[in-house]
Short mmCIF file of C-alpha atoms in Angstrom, two decimals:
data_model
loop_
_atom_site.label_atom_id
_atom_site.label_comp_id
_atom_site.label_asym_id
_atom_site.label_seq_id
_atom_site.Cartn_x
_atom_site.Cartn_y
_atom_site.Cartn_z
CA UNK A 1 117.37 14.76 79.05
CA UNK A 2 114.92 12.18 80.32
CA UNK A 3 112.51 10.36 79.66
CA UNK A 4 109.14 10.79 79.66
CA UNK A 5 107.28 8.10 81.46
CA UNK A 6 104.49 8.07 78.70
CA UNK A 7 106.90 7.82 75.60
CA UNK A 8 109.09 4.92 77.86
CA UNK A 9 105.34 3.17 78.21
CA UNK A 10 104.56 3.77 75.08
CA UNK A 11 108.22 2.57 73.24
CA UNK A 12 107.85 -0.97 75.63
CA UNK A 13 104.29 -1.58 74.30
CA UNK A 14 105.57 -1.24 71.00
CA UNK A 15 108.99 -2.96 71.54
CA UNK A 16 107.23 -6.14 72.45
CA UNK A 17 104.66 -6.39 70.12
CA UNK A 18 106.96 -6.34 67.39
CA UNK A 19 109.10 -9.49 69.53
CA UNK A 20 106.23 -11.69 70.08
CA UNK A 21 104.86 -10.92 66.59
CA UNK A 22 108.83 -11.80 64.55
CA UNK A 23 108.71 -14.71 66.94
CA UNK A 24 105.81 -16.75 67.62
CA UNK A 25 103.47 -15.54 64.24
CA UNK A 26 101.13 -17.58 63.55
CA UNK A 27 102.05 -20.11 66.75
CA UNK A 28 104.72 -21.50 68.89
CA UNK A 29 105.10 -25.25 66.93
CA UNK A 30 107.80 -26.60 68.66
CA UNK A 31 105.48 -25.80 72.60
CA UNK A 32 102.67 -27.72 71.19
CA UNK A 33 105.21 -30.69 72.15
CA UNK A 34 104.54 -30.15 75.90
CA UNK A 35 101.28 -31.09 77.23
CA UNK A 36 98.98 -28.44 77.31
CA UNK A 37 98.44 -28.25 81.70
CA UNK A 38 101.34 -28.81 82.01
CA UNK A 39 103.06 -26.28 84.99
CA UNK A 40 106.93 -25.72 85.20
CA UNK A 41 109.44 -23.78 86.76
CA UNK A 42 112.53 -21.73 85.48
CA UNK A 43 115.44 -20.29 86.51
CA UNK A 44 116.94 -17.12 84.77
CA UNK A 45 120.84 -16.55 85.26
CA UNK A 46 124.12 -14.80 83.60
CA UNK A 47 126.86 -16.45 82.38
CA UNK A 48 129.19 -13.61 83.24
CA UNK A 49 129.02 -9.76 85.09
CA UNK A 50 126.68 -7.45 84.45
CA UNK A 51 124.58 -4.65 85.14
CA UNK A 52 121.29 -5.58 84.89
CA UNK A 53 118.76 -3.36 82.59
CA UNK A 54 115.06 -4.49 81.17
CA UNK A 55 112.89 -5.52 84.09
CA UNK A 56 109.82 -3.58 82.99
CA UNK A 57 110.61 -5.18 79.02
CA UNK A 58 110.10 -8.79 80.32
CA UNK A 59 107.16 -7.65 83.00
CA UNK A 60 105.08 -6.18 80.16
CA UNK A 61 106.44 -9.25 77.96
CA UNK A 62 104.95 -11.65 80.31
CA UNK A 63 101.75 -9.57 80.93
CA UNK A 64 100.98 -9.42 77.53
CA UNK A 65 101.38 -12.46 76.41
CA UNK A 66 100.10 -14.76 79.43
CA UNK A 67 99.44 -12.67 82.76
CA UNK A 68 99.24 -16.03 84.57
CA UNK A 69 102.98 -16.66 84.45
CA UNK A 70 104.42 -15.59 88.04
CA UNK A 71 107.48 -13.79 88.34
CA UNK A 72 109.82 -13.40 90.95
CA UNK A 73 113.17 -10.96 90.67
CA UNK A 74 115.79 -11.58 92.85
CA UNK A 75 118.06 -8.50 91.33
CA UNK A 76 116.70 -4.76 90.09
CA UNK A 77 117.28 -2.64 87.70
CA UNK A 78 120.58 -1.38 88.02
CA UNK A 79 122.35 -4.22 90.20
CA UNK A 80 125.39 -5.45 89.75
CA UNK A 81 125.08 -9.42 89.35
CA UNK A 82 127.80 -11.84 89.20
CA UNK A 83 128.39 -14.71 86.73
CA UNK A 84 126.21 -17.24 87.43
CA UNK A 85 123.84 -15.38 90.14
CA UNK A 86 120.39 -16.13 89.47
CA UNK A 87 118.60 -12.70 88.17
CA UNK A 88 114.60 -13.70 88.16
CA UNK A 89 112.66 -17.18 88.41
CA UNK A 90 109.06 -18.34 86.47
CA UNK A 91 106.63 -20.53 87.29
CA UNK A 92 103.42 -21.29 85.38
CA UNK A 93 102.52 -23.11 81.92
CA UNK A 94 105.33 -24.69 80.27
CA UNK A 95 104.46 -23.80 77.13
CA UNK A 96 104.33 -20.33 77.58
CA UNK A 97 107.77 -20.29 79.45
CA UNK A 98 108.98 -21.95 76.34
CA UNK A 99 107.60 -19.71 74.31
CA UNK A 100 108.34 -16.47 76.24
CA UNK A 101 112.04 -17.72 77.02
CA UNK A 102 113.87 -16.15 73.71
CA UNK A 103 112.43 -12.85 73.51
CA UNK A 104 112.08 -12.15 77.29
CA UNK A 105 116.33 -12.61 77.05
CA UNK A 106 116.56 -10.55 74.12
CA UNK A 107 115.33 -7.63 75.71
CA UNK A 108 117.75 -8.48 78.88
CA UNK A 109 120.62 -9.56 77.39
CA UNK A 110 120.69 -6.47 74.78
CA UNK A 111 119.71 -3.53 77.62
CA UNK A 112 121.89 -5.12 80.20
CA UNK A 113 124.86 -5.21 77.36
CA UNK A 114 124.45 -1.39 77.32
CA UNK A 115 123.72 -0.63 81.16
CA UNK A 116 127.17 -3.01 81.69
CA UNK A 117 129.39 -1.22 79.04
CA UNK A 118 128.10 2.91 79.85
CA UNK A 119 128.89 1.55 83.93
CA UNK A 120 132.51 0.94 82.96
CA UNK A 121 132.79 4.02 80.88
CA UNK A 122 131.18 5.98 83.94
CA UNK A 123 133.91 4.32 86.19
CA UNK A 124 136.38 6.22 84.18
CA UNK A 125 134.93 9.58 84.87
CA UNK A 126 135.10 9.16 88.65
CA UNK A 127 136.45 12.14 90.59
CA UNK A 128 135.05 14.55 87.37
CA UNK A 129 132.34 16.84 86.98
CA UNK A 130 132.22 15.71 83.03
CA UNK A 131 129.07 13.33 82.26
CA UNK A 132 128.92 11.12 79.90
CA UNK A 133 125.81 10.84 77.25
CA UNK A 134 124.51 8.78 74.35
CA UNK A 135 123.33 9.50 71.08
CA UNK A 136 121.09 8.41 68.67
CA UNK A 137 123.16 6.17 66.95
CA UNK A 138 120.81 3.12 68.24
CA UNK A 139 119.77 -0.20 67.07
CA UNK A 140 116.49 0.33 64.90
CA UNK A 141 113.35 0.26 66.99
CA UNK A 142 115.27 0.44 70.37
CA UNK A 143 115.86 4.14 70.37
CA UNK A 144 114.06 4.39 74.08
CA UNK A 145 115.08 1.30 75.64
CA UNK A 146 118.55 1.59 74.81
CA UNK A 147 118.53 5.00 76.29
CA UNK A 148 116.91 3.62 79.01
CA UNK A 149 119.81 1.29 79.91
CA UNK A 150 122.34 4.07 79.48
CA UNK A 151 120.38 5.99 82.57
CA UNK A 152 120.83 2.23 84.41
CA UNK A 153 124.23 1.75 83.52
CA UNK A 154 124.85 5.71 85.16
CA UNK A 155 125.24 7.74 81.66
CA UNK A 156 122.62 10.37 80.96
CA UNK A 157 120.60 10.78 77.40
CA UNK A 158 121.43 13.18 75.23
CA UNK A 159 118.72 14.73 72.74
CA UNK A 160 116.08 11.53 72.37
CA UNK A 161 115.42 12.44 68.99
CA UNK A 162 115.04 15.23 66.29
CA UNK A 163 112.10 17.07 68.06
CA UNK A 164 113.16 17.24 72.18
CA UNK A 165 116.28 19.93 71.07
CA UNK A 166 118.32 21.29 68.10
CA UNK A 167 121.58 20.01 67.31
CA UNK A 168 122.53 22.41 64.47
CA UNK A 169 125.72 20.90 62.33
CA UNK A 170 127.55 21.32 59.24
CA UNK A 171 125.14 20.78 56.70
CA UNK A 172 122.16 22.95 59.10
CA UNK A 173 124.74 25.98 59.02
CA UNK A 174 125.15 25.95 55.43
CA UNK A 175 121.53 25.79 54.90
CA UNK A 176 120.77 28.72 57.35
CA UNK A 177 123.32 30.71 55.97
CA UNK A 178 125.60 30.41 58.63
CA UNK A 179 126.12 29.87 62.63
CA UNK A 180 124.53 33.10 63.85
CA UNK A 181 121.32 32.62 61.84
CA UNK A 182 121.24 29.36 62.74
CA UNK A 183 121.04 29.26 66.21
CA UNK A 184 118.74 32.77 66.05
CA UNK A 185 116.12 30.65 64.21
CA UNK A 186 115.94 28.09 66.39
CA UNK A 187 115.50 30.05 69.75
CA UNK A 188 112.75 32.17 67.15
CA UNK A 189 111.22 28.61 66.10
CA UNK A 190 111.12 27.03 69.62
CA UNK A 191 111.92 29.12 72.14
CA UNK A 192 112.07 26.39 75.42
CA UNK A 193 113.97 24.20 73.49
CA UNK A 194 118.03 23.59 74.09
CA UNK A 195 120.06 24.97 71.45
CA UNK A 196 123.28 23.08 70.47
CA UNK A 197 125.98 24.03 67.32
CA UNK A 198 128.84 21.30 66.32
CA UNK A 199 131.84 23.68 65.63
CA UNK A 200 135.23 22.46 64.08
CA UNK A 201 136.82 25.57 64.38
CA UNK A 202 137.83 28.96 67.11
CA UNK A 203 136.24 31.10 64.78
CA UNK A 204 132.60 29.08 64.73
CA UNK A 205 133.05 28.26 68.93
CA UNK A 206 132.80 32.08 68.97
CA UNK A 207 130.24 32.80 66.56
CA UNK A 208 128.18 30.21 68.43
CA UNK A 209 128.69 32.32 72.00
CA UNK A 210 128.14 35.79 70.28
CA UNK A 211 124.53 33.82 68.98
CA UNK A 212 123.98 32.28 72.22
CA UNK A 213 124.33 28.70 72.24
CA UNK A 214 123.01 26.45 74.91
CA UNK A 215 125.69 23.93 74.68
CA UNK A 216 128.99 23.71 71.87
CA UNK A 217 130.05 20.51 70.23
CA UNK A 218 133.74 20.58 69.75
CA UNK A 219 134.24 18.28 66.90
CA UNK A 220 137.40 16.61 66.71
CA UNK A 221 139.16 19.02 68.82
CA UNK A 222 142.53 18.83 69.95
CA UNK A 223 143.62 18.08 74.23
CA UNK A 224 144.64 21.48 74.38
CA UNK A 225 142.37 22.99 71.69
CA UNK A 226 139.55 21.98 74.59
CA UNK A 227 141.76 23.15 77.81
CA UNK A 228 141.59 26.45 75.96
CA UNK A 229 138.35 26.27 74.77
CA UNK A 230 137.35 25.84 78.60
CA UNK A 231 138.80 28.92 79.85
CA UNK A 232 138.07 31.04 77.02
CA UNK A 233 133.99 30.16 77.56
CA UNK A 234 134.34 30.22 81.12
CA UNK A 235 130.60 29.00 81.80
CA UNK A 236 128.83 31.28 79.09
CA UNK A 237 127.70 27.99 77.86
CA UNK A 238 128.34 24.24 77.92
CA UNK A 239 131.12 22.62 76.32
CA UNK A 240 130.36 18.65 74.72
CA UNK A 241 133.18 16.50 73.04
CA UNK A 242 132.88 14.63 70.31
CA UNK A 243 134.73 12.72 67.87
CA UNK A 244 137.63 9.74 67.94
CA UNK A 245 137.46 9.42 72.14
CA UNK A 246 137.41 5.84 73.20
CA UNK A 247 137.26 4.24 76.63
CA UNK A 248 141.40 4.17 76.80
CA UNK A 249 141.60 8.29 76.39
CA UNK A 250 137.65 8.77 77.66
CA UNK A 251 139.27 10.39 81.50
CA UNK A 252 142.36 12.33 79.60
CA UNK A 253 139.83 14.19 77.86
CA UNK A 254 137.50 14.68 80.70
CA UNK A 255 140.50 16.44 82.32
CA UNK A 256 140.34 19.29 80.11
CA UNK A 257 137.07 20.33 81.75
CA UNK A 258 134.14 19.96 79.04
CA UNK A 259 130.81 19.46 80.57
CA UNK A 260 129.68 16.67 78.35
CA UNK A 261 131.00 13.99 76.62
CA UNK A 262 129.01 12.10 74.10
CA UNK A 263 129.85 8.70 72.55
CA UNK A 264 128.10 6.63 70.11
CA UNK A 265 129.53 3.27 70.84
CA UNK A 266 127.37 2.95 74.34
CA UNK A 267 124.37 1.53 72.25
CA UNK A 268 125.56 1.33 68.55
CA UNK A 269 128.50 -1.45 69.27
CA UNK A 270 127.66 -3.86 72.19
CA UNK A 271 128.04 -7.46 72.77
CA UNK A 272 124.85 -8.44 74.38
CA UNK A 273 125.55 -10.58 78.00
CA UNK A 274 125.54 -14.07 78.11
CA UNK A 275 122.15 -15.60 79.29
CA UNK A 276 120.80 -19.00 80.57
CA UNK A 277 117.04 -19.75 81.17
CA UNK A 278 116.95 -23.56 82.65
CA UNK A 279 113.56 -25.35 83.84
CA UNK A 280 114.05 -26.96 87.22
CA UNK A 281 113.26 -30.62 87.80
#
């Protein structure tokens, strides 16, 4: 999946109008020190490596709240930058650098934290055909941004949410009365749409390619439950893996030869990167 550039316009509008509303309400008190013409400058570094994701946060950030502030990157989207490199600079009202410092770092600090961490999960796939994808385990309200920085950081986006594809699990089966139905009534209900089953067992991974599945989770299976699972599909579909893989055993189980793997800890557990914003004398 990607995304659509009118839903990625659309999440960043939204994104930071919720920031500057949490942060500045009713006014920025502790700017109304600085004198009100007064002009500054301001440097933007890392404290440590990272891949660098949110450029087009802090642009619309900036924008929005005071177009006049100039800004001036010195890394993209997608860089590598090294502890301590300098990653954009500001110049215009002091106040409003004050004031736009915090949630301009936010965004970068957070989206770089996930661009950084899916780059070093990537590394482990090198030499594979096997991608590696998200999922919607995301923080609340950064569902597209997050996703966003996956892409930067060289993962690729599963489903974006409940209405781009189906993703038909345990509790979907049961209510369809079982596998086959399931995945009939979805290609019935939207036709263009993918069509993906989680199965725990043989006996649903071929129910699921008698009903013609786009793509098969294989939850929780075994190293060489998946090596056979592999050759017994031999491309009638595409194989995902799922469940208890981690960044130590992320390339053993790439080996077995699924097409996908998908793990929530890209965007649901990261540590966001250390950031500096310092005015120059």
């Amino acid at each position: 999946m990607s995304i659509p550039q009118s839903l990625l316009e659309q999440s960043i509008l939204i994104n930071i109008q919720q920031a500057l509303q949490e942060d500045i309400g009713e006014g920025d008190l502790t700017a109304l020190l600085t004198p009100e013409d007064e002009q500054a400058t301001a440097t933007i570094i890392t404290r440590e490596d990272m891949i660098l994701a949110g450029q087009p946060w802090v642009n619309a950030l900036l924008k929005a709240y005071d177009p006049t502030v100039q800004i001036t990157w010195l890394k993209n989207d997608g860089d590598l930058v090294k502890a301590n490199e300098t990653i954009y600079k500001l110049a215009g009202s002091a106040r409003s650098l004050l004031t736009v410092e915090r949630p301009a770092l936010n965004f970068v600090q957070t989206l770089s934290a996930v661009a950084t961490k899916t780059a070093n999960y990537v590394k482990q796939l090198e030499g594979l055909n096997t991608k590696l994808l998200d999922t919607r385990k995301t923080l609340p309200g950064l569902r597209i941004a997050q996703k966003y920085a996956v892409a930067i950081g060289g993962g690729q986006n599963h489903r974006l949410g409940l209405f781009d594809a189906f993703l038909i699990k345990e509790n979907h089966i049961m209510a369809a009365g079982g596998i086959v139905q399931a995945i009939a009534k979805a290609h019935q209900i939207a036709p263009s749409k993918p069509v993906e089953v989680e199965v725990e067992t043989w006996d649903e991974l071929n129910q699921a390619l008698e009903a013609k599945a786009d793509i098969v989770m294989l939850d929780n299976f075994s190293q060489q439950q998946m090596i056979d699972a592999v050759k017994h599909v031999a491309g009638r579909c595409k194989l995902e893996a799922s469940g208890n893989i981690t960044i130590e055993n992320l390339r053993e189980v790439a080996s077995t030869g699924v097409d996908y793997i998908s793990m929530g800890v890209l965007t649901k557990d990261v540590k966001a990167v250390d950031l500096s914003m310092r005015f120059n004398a």
